[in-house]
Structures are given as structure tokens and as C-alpha cells.
mmCIF file of C-alpha atoms in Angstrom:
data_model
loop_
_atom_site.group_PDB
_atom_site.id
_atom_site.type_symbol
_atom_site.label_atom_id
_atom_site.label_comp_id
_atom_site.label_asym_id
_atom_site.label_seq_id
_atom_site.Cartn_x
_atom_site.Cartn_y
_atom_site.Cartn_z
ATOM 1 C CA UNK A 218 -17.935 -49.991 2.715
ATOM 2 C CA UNK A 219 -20.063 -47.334 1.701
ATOM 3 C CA UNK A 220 -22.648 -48.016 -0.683
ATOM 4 C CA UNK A 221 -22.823 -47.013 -4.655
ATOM 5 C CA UNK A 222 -25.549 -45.804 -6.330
ATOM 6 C CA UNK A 223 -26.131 -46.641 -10.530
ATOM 7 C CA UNK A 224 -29.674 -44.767 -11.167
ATOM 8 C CA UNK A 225 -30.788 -45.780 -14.881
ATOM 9 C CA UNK A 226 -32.019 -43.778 -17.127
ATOM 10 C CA UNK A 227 -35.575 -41.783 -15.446
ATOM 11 C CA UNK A 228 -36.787 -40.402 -18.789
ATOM 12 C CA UNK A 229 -39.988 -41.735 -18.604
ATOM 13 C CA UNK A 230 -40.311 -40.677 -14.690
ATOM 14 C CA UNK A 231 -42.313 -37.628 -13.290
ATOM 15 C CA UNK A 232 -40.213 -37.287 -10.287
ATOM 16 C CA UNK A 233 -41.134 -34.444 -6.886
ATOM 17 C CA UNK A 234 -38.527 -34.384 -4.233
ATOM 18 C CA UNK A 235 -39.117 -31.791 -1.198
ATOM 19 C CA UNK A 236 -36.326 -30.563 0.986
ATOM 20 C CA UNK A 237 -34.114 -30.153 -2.158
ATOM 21 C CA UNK A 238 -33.014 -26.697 -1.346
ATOM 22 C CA UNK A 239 -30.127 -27.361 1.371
ATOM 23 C CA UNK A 240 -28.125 -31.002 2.580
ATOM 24 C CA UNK A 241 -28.609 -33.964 1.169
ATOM 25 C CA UNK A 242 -32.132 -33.244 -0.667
ATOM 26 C CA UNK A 243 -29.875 -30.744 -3.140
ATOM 27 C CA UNK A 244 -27.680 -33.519 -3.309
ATOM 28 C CA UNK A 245 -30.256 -36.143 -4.158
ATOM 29 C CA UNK A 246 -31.795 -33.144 -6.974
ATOM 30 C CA UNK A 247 -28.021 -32.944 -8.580
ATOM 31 C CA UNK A 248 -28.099 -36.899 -8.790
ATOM 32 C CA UNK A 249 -31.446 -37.541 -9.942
ATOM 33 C CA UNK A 250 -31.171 -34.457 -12.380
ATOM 34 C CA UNK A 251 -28.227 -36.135 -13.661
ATOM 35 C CA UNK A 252 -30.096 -38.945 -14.307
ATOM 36 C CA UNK A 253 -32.396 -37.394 -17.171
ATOM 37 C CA UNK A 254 -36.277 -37.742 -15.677
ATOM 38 C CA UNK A 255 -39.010 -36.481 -17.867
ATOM 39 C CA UNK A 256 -39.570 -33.546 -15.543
ATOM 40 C CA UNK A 257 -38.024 -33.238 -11.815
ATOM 41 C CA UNK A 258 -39.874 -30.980 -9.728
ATOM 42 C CA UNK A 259 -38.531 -29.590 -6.525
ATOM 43 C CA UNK A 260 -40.768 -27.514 -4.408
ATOM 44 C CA UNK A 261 -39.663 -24.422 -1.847
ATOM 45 C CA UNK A 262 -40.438 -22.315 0.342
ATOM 46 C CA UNK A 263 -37.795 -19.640 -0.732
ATOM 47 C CA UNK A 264 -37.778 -19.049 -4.396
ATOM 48 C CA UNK A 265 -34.388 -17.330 -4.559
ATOM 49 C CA UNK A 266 -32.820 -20.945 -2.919
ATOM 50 C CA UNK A 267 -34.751 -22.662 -5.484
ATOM 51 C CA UNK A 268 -32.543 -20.658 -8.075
ATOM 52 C CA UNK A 269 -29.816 -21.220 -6.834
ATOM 53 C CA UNK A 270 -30.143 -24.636 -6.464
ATOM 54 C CA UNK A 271 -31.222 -24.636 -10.275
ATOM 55 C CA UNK A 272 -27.549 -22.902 -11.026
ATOM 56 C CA UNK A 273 -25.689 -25.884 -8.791
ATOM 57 C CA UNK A 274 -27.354 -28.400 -10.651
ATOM 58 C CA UNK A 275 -26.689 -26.249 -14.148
ATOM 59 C CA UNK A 276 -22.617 -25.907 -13.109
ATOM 60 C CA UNK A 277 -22.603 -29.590 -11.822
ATOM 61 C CA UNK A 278 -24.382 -31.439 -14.826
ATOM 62 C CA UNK A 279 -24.213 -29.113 -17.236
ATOM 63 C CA UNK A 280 -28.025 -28.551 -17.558
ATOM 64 C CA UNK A 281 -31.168 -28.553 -15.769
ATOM 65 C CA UNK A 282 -33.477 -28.475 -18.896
ATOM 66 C CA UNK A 283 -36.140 -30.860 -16.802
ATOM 67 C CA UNK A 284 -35.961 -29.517 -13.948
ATOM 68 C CA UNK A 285 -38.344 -26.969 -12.544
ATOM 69 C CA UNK A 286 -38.534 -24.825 -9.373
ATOM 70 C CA UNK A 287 -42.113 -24.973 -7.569
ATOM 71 C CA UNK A 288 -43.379 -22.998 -4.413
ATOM 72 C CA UNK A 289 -44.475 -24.744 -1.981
ATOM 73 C CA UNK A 290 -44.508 -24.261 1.737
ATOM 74 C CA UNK A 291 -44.620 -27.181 4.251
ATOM 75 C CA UNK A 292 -45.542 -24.812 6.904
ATOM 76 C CA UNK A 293 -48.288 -23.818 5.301
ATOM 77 C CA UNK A 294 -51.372 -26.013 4.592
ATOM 78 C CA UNK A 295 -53.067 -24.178 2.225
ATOM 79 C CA UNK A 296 -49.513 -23.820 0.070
ATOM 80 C CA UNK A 297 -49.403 -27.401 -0.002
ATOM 81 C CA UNK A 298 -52.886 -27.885 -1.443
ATOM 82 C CA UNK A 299 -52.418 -24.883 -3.837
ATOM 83 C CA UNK A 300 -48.888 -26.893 -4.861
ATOM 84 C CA UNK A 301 -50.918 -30.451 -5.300
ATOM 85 C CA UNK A 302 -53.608 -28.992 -7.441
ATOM 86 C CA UNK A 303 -51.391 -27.143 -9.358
ATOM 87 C CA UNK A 304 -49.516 -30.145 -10.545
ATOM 88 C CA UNK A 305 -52.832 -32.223 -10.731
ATOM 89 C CA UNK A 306 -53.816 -29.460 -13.419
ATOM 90 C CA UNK A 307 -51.005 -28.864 -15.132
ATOM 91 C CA UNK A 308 -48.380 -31.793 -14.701
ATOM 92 C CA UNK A 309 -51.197 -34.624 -14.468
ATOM 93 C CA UNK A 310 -48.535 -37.590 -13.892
ATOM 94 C CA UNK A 311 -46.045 -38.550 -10.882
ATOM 95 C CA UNK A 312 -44.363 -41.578 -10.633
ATOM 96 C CA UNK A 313 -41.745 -40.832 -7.618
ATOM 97 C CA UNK A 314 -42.855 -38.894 -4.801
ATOM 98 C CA UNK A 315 -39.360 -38.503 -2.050
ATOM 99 C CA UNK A 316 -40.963 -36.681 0.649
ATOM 100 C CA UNK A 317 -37.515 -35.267 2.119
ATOM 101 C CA UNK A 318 -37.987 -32.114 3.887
ATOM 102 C CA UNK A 319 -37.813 -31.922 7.392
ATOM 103 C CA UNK A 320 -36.622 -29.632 10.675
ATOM 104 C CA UNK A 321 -35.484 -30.426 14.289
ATOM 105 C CA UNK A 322 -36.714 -27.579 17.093
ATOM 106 C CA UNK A 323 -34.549 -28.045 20.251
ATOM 107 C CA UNK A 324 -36.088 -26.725 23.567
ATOM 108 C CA UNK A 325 -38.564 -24.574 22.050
ATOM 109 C CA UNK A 326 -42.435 -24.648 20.673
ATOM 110 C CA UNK A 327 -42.946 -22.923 17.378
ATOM 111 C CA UNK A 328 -46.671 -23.151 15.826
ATOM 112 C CA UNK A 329 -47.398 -22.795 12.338
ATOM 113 C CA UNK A 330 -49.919 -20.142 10.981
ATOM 114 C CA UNK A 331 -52.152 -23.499 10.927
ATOM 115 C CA UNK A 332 -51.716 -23.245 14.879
ATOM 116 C CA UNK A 333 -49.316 -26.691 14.589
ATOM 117 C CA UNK A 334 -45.998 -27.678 16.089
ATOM 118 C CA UNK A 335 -44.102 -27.021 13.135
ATOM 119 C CA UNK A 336 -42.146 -30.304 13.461
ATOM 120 C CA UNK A 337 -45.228 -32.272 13.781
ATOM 121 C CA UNK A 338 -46.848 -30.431 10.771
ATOM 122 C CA UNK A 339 -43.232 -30.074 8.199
ATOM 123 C CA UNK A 340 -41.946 -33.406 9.037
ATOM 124 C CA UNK A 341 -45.534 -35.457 9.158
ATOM 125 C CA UNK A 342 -48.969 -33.744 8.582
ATOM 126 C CA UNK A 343 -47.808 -31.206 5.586
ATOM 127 C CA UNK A 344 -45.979 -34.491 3.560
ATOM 128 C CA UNK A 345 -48.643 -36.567 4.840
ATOM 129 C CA UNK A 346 -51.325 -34.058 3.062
ATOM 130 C CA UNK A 347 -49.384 -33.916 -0.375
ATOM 131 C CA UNK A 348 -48.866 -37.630 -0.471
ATOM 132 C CA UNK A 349 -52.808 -38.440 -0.074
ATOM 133 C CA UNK A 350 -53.604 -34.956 -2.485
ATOM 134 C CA UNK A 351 -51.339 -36.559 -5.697
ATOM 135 C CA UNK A 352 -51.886 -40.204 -4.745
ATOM 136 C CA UNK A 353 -54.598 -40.778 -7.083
ATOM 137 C CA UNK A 354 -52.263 -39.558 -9.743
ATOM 138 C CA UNK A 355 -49.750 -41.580 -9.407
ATOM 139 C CA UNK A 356 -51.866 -44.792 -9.351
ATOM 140 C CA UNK A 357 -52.662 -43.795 -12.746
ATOM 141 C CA UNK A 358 -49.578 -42.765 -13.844
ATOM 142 C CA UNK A 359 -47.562 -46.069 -12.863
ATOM 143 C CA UNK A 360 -47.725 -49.760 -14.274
ATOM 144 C CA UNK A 361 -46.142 -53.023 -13.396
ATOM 145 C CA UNK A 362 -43.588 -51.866 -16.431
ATOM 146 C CA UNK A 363 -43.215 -48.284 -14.980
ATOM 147 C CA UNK A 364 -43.968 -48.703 -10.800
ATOM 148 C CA UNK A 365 -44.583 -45.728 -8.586
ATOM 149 C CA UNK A 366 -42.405 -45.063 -5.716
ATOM 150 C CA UNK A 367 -43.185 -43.128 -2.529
ATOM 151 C CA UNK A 368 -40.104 -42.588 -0.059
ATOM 152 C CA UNK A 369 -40.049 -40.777 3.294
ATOM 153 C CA UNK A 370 -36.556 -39.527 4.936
ATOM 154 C CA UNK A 371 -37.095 -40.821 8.470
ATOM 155 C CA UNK A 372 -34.103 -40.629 11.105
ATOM 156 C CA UNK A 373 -32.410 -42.748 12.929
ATOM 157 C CA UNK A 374 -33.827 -40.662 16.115
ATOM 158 C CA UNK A 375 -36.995 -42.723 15.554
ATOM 159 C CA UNK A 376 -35.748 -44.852 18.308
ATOM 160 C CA UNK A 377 -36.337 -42.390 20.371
ATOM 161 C CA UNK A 378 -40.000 -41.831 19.695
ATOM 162 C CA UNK A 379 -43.354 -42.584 20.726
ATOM 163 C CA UNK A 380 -47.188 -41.971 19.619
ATOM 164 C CA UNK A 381 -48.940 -40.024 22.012
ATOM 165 C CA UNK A 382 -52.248 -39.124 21.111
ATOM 166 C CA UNK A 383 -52.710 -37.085 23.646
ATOM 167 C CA UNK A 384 -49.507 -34.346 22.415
ATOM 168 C CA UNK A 385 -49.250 -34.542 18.995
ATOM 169 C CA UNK A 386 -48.709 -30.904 18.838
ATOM 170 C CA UNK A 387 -47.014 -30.790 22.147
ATOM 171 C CA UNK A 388 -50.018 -29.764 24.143
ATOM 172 C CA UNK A 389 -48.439 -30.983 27.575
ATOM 173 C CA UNK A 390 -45.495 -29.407 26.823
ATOM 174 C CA UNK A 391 -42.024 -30.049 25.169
ATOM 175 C CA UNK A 392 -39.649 -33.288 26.194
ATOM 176 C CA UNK A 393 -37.338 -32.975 28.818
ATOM 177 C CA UNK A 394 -35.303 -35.389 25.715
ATOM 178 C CA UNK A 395 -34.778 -32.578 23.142
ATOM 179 C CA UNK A 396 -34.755 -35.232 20.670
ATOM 180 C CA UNK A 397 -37.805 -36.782 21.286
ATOM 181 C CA UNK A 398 -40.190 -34.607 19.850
ATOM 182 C CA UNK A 399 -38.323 -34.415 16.621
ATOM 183 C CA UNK A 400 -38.104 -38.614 17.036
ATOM 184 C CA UNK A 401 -41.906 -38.818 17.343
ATOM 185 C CA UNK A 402 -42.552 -37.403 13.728
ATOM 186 C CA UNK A 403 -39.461 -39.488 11.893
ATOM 187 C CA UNK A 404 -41.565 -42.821 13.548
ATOM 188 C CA UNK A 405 -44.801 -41.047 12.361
ATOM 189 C CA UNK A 406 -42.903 -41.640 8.816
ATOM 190 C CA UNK A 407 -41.945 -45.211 8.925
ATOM 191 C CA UNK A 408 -45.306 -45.719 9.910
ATOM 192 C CA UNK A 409 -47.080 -43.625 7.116
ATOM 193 C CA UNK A 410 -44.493 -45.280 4.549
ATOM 194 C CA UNK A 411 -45.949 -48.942 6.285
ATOM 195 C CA UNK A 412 -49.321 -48.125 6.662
ATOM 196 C CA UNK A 413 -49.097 -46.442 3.088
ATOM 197 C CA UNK A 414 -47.127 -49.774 1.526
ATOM 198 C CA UNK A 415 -49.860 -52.241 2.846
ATOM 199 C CA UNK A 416 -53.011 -49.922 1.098
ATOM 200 C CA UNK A 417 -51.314 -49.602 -2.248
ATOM 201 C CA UNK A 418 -49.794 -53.012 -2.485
ATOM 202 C CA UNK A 419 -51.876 -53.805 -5.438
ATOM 203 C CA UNK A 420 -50.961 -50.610 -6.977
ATOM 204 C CA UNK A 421 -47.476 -50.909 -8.162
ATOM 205 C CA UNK A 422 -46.295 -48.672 -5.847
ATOM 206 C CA UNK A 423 -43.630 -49.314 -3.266
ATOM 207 C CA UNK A 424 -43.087 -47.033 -0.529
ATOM 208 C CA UNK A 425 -39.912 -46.740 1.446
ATOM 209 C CA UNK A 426 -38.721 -44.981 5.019
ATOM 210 C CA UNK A 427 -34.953 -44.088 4.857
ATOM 211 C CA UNK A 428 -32.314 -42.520 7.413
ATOM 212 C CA UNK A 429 -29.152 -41.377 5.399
ATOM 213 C CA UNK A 430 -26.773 -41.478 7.939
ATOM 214 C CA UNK A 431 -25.025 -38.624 10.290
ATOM 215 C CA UNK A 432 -24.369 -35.697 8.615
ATOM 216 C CA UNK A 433 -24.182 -31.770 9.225
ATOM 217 C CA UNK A 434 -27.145 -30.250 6.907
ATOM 218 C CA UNK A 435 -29.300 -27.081 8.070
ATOM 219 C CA UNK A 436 -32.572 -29.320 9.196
ATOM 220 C CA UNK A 437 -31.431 -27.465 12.606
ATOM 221 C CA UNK A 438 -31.547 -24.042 11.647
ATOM 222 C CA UNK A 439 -34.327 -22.344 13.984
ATOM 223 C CA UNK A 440 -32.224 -23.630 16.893
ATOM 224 C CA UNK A 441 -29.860 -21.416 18.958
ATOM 225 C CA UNK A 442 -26.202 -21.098 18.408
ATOM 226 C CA UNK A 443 -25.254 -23.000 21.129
ATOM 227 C CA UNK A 444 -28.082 -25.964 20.317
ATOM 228 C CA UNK A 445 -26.636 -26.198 16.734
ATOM 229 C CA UNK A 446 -22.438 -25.981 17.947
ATOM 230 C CA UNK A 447 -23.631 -29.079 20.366
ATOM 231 C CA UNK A 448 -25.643 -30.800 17.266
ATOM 232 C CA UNK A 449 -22.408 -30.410 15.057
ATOM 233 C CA UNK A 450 -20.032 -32.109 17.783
ATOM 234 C CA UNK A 451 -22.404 -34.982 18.924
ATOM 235 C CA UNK A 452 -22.611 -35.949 14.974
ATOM 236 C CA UNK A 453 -18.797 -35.235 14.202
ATOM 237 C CA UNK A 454 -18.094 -37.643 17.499
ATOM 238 C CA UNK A 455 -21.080 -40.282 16.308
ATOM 239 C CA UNK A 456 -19.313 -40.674 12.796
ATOM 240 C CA UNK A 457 -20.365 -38.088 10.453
ATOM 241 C CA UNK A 458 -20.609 -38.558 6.957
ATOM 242 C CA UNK A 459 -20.666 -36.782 4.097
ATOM 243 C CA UNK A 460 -24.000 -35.160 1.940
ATOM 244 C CA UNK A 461 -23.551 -36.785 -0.742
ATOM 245 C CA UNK A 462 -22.952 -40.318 0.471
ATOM 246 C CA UNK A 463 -26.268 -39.160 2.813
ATOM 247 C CA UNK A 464 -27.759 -38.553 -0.849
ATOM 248 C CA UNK A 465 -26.627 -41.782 -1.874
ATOM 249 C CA UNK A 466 -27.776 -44.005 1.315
ATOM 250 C CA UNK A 467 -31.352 -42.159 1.094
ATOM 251 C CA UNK A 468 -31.380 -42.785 -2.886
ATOM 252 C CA UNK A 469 -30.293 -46.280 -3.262
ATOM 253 C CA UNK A 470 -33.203 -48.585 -1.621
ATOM 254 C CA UNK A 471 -35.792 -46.541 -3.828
ATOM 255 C CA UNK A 472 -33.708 -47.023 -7.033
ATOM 256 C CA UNK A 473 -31.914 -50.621 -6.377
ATOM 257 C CA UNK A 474 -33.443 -53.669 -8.177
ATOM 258 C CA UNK A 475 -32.941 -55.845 -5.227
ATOM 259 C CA UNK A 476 -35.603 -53.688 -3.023
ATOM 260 C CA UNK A 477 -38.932 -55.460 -3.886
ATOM 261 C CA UNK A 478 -40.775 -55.298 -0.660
ATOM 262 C CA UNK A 479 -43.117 -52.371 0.553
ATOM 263 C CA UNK A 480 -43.183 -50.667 3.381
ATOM 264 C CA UNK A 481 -39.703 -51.248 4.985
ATOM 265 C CA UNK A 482 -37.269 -48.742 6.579
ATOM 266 C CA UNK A 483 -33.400 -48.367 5.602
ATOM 267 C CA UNK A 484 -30.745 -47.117 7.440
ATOM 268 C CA UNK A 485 -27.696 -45.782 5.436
ATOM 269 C CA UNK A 486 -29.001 -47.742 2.709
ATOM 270 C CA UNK A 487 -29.455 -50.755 4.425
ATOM 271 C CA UNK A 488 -32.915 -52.498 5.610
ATOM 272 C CA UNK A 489 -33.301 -52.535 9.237
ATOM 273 C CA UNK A 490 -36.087 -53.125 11.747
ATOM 274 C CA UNK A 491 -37.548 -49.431 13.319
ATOM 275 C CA UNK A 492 -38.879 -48.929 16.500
ATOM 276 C CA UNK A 493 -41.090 -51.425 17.465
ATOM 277 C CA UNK A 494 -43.934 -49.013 17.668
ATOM 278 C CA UNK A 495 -43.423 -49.416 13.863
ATOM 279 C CA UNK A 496 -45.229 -52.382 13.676
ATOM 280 C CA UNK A 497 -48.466 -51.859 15.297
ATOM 281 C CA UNK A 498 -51.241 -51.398 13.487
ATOM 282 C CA UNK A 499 -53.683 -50.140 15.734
ATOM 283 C CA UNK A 500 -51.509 -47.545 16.398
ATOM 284 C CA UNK A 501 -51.159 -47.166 12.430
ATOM 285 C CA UNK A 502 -54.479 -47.249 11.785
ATOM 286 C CA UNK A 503 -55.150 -44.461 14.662
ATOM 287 C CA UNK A 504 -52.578 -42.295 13.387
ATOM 288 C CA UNK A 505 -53.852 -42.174 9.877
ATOM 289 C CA UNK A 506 -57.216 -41.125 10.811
ATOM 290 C CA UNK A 507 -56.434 -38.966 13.255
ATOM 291 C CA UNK A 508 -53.893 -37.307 10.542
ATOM 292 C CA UNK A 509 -57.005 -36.915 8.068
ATOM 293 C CA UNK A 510 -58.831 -35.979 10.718
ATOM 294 C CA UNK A 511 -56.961 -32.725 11.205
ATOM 295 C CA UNK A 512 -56.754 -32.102 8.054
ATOM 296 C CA UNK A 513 -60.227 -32.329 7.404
ATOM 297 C CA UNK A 514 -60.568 -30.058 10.668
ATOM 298 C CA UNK A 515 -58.380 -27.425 8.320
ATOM 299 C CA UNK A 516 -60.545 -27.992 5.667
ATOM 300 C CA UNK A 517 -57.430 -29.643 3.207
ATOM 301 C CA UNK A 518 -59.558 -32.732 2.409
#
């Protein structure tokens, strides 16, 4: 039975979701547009598909009057500090943060202009950066009447991955697994949204890791033709489902009354234990410094 979603009214809610701009992130910006928040900010890269997403949400609701396009780019370090201070100055309050956006690289090492494996730095270090840049904000922004709520689209594929130290950025190479590399950054965020959860418990802030479900969206789209044909069939065959139930599952743990607990990782809406690699805090702990440590490195904090 696939699951509902009943979002109450977010007017008093400073909401930033990334990755709204194709699958089920402009899916999730239609929904929680629809939902009325005090201002819903969606960076991107591409400012002429931030537009256009503005005009799907306009011809789906019927307005986007609090909604606001934002560029940002993931890939880019220095973009995503430029986008947190930005809001620091001029928006000043954030109560949800859905770190969404995210890419899969198949056989192939692409570095960023930061000199990072773009997975590693779009689907961890980049999010990572703007969650610890606005996180002072949103502890003062929230209350135990109005909590905070920070939410990471993980994968499934996190099953797959592992924490080596060592190839972070794919030093030794790529996987002979094509899926592991992208695996190792969707563990990297059930363990941020864990690690994350247990410093801010006292906050009112609840953090959440999240895998929709199978679906065909473009997180593929540097990959060859061939890669992405052979991506389609192994999730049509695996039991695809549609974006906007994706939207849904990814939606509902963050926004359901019944989700009290921080920290924990949902599949299609449901919670679920992660990779086991999830739970160790050493290996927590190590991450999270070595993550500032780069970013100190790169002169972002």
C-alpha cells in the first residue's frame, strides 16, 4: 500500500530544498509549495530550470507567491558559501533544511573545479558544507512549538557502501562495482543525518536519512547512453515507481507526527536499519572531521 502524505499548513516555516529542479525534488517543491510555507527556497545551478520549475509549480497550484529561485552550485564550494551567507543576510531564519540533490557517475572520474570527485563533493561534502554554514540559524529559528528539521535523500545503494579513508575522492581508482562509489556517499548521509541527530538533540531539531524508492529521474545524466538505457531497465525490472509517490516516500517521515526520533533512515517512507557501517561512531566521528577538515583545507570554514 503506498503511503499518503497530509502536510499541514507550513506558514510559519522557512523551508530550502536542493535538487528541486528535475525528479522527485520538483515534485517534493510542487507539494510543499502547495502547502503555503512562509518562504520556500530552492537553489540551482541552472537558472533557466529554476524558471521553469517556478512555471510547473505556478500551472500546478495556481501560484508560487513564496517561492523563490536561488543560485547555488553544489559543484562549486565557493557557490555554496556565497548561497549560505546570502540567506544568513538576507533571509535570517530556516526551519527545514531537505538536502536532496544528488548524481550517480558510472565508470568514470569527474573532479570538480575544487579538484573533488564530484559525487563525493554534490552528494556529501557540498550539502555537508551548507548544513554546518545555516545550522546556527536554524537553532535560533526553531522552538519546541516550531522544531527544525534537517533531511538527507540517501539511497537504498547504501548497502553497497563503505568508508574508506584512504579514497574518498577515488584516489586508488574507481570500483570495479559501478555502484559503489555512488553507495559510499548515500552511507556518508545516513551517517551525517546520525551523527548530526545525536549533536543537536537538545536543539529541537530532528534530522532524517530517506531513500524514496526506484524511480527513473535524471540523477544519472553525465553517464553514457548505454550506462543510463541499462539504469532505466534494472529499475523498471526492480519495481519502479513513480516521482511523485518518490516525493511522497522522501516527504512523509519529515512531516508525519508519528516520527519523533532523530537520526534514523527511511526507506520508501518506512524506518529501516542502514548499513551497519551506519552505526559506528568512530567511523562517524572520523568522517565528520575529516569532512571539516577539507573544507577548512578549501578555506569554506
Amino acid at each position: 500500500m503506498p503511503i499518503k502524505l497530509e502536510i499541514q499548513d507550513l506558514s510559519k516555516y522557512v523551508i530550502i530544498l536542493t535538487g528541486a529542479t528535475d525528479g522527485i525534488g520538483k515534485e517534493m517543491a510542487r507539494i510543499l509549495a502547495r502547502s503555503n510555507p512562509k518562504r520556500l527556497i530552492l537553489p540551482a545551478r541552472n537558472i533557466e530550470k529554476g524558471n521553469k520549475l517556478l512555471e510547473y509549480i505556478k500551472s500546478s497550484n495556481g501560484n508560487a507567491n513564496n517561492v523563490e529561485i536561488w543560485e547555488m552550485d553544489l559543484a562549486d564550494l565557493q557557490s555554496v558559501k556565497n548561497f549560505a551567507n546570502k540567506f544568513i543576510k538576507e533571509v535570517g531564519e530556516l526551519h527545514i533544511l531537505i538536502n536532496n540533490a544528488g548524481l550517480i557517475v558510472q565508470n568514470q572520474i569527474i573532479k570538480t573545479k575544487d579538484n573533488l570527485e564530484i559525487q563525493f563533493q554534490v552528494n556529501h561534502l557540498a550539502q555537508f558544507l551548507l548544513t554546518l554554514l545555516l545550522l546556527d540559524t536554524i537553532k535560533k529559528s526553531v522552538s519546541a512549538e516550531l522544531p527544525g528539521k534537517i533531511a538527507l535523500t540517501s539511497s537504498e545503494l547504501n548497502y553497497f557502501g563503505e568508508i574508506d579513508f584512504d579514497n574518498l575522492n577515488l584516489e586508488k581508482g574507481n570500483y570495479w562495482n559501478f555502484l559503489k562509489s555512488y553507495g559510499n556517499t548515500k552511507l556518508m548521509n545516513i551517517i551525517v543525518a546520525k551523527e548530526l541527530g545525536r549533536l543537536v538533540q537538545n536543539d529541537n531539531i530532528t534530522t532524517y536519512s530517506l531513500h524514496p524508492g526506484l524511480i527513473q529521474t535524471n540523477v544519472s545524466h553525465l553517464n553514457s547512453t548505454f550506462s543510463n538505457i541499462l539504469n532505466r531497465l534494472i529499475i523498471k525490472i526492480s519495481g519502479e515507481i513513480t516521482v511523485e509517490q518518490g516525493a511522497i516516500n522522501t516527504l512523509y517521515p519529515v512531516f508525519s507526527l508519528e516520527n519523533k526520533e532523530t537520526g534514523k533512515y527511511y526507506d520508501e517512507g518506512i524506518e529501516t536499519e542502514p548499513n551497519k557501517i551506519a552505526n559506528d561512531q568512530e567511523v562517524a566521528k572520523k568522517l565528520w572531521d575529516v569532512s571539516e577538515k577539507i573544507l577548512k583545507d578549501h578555506g569554506m570554514i
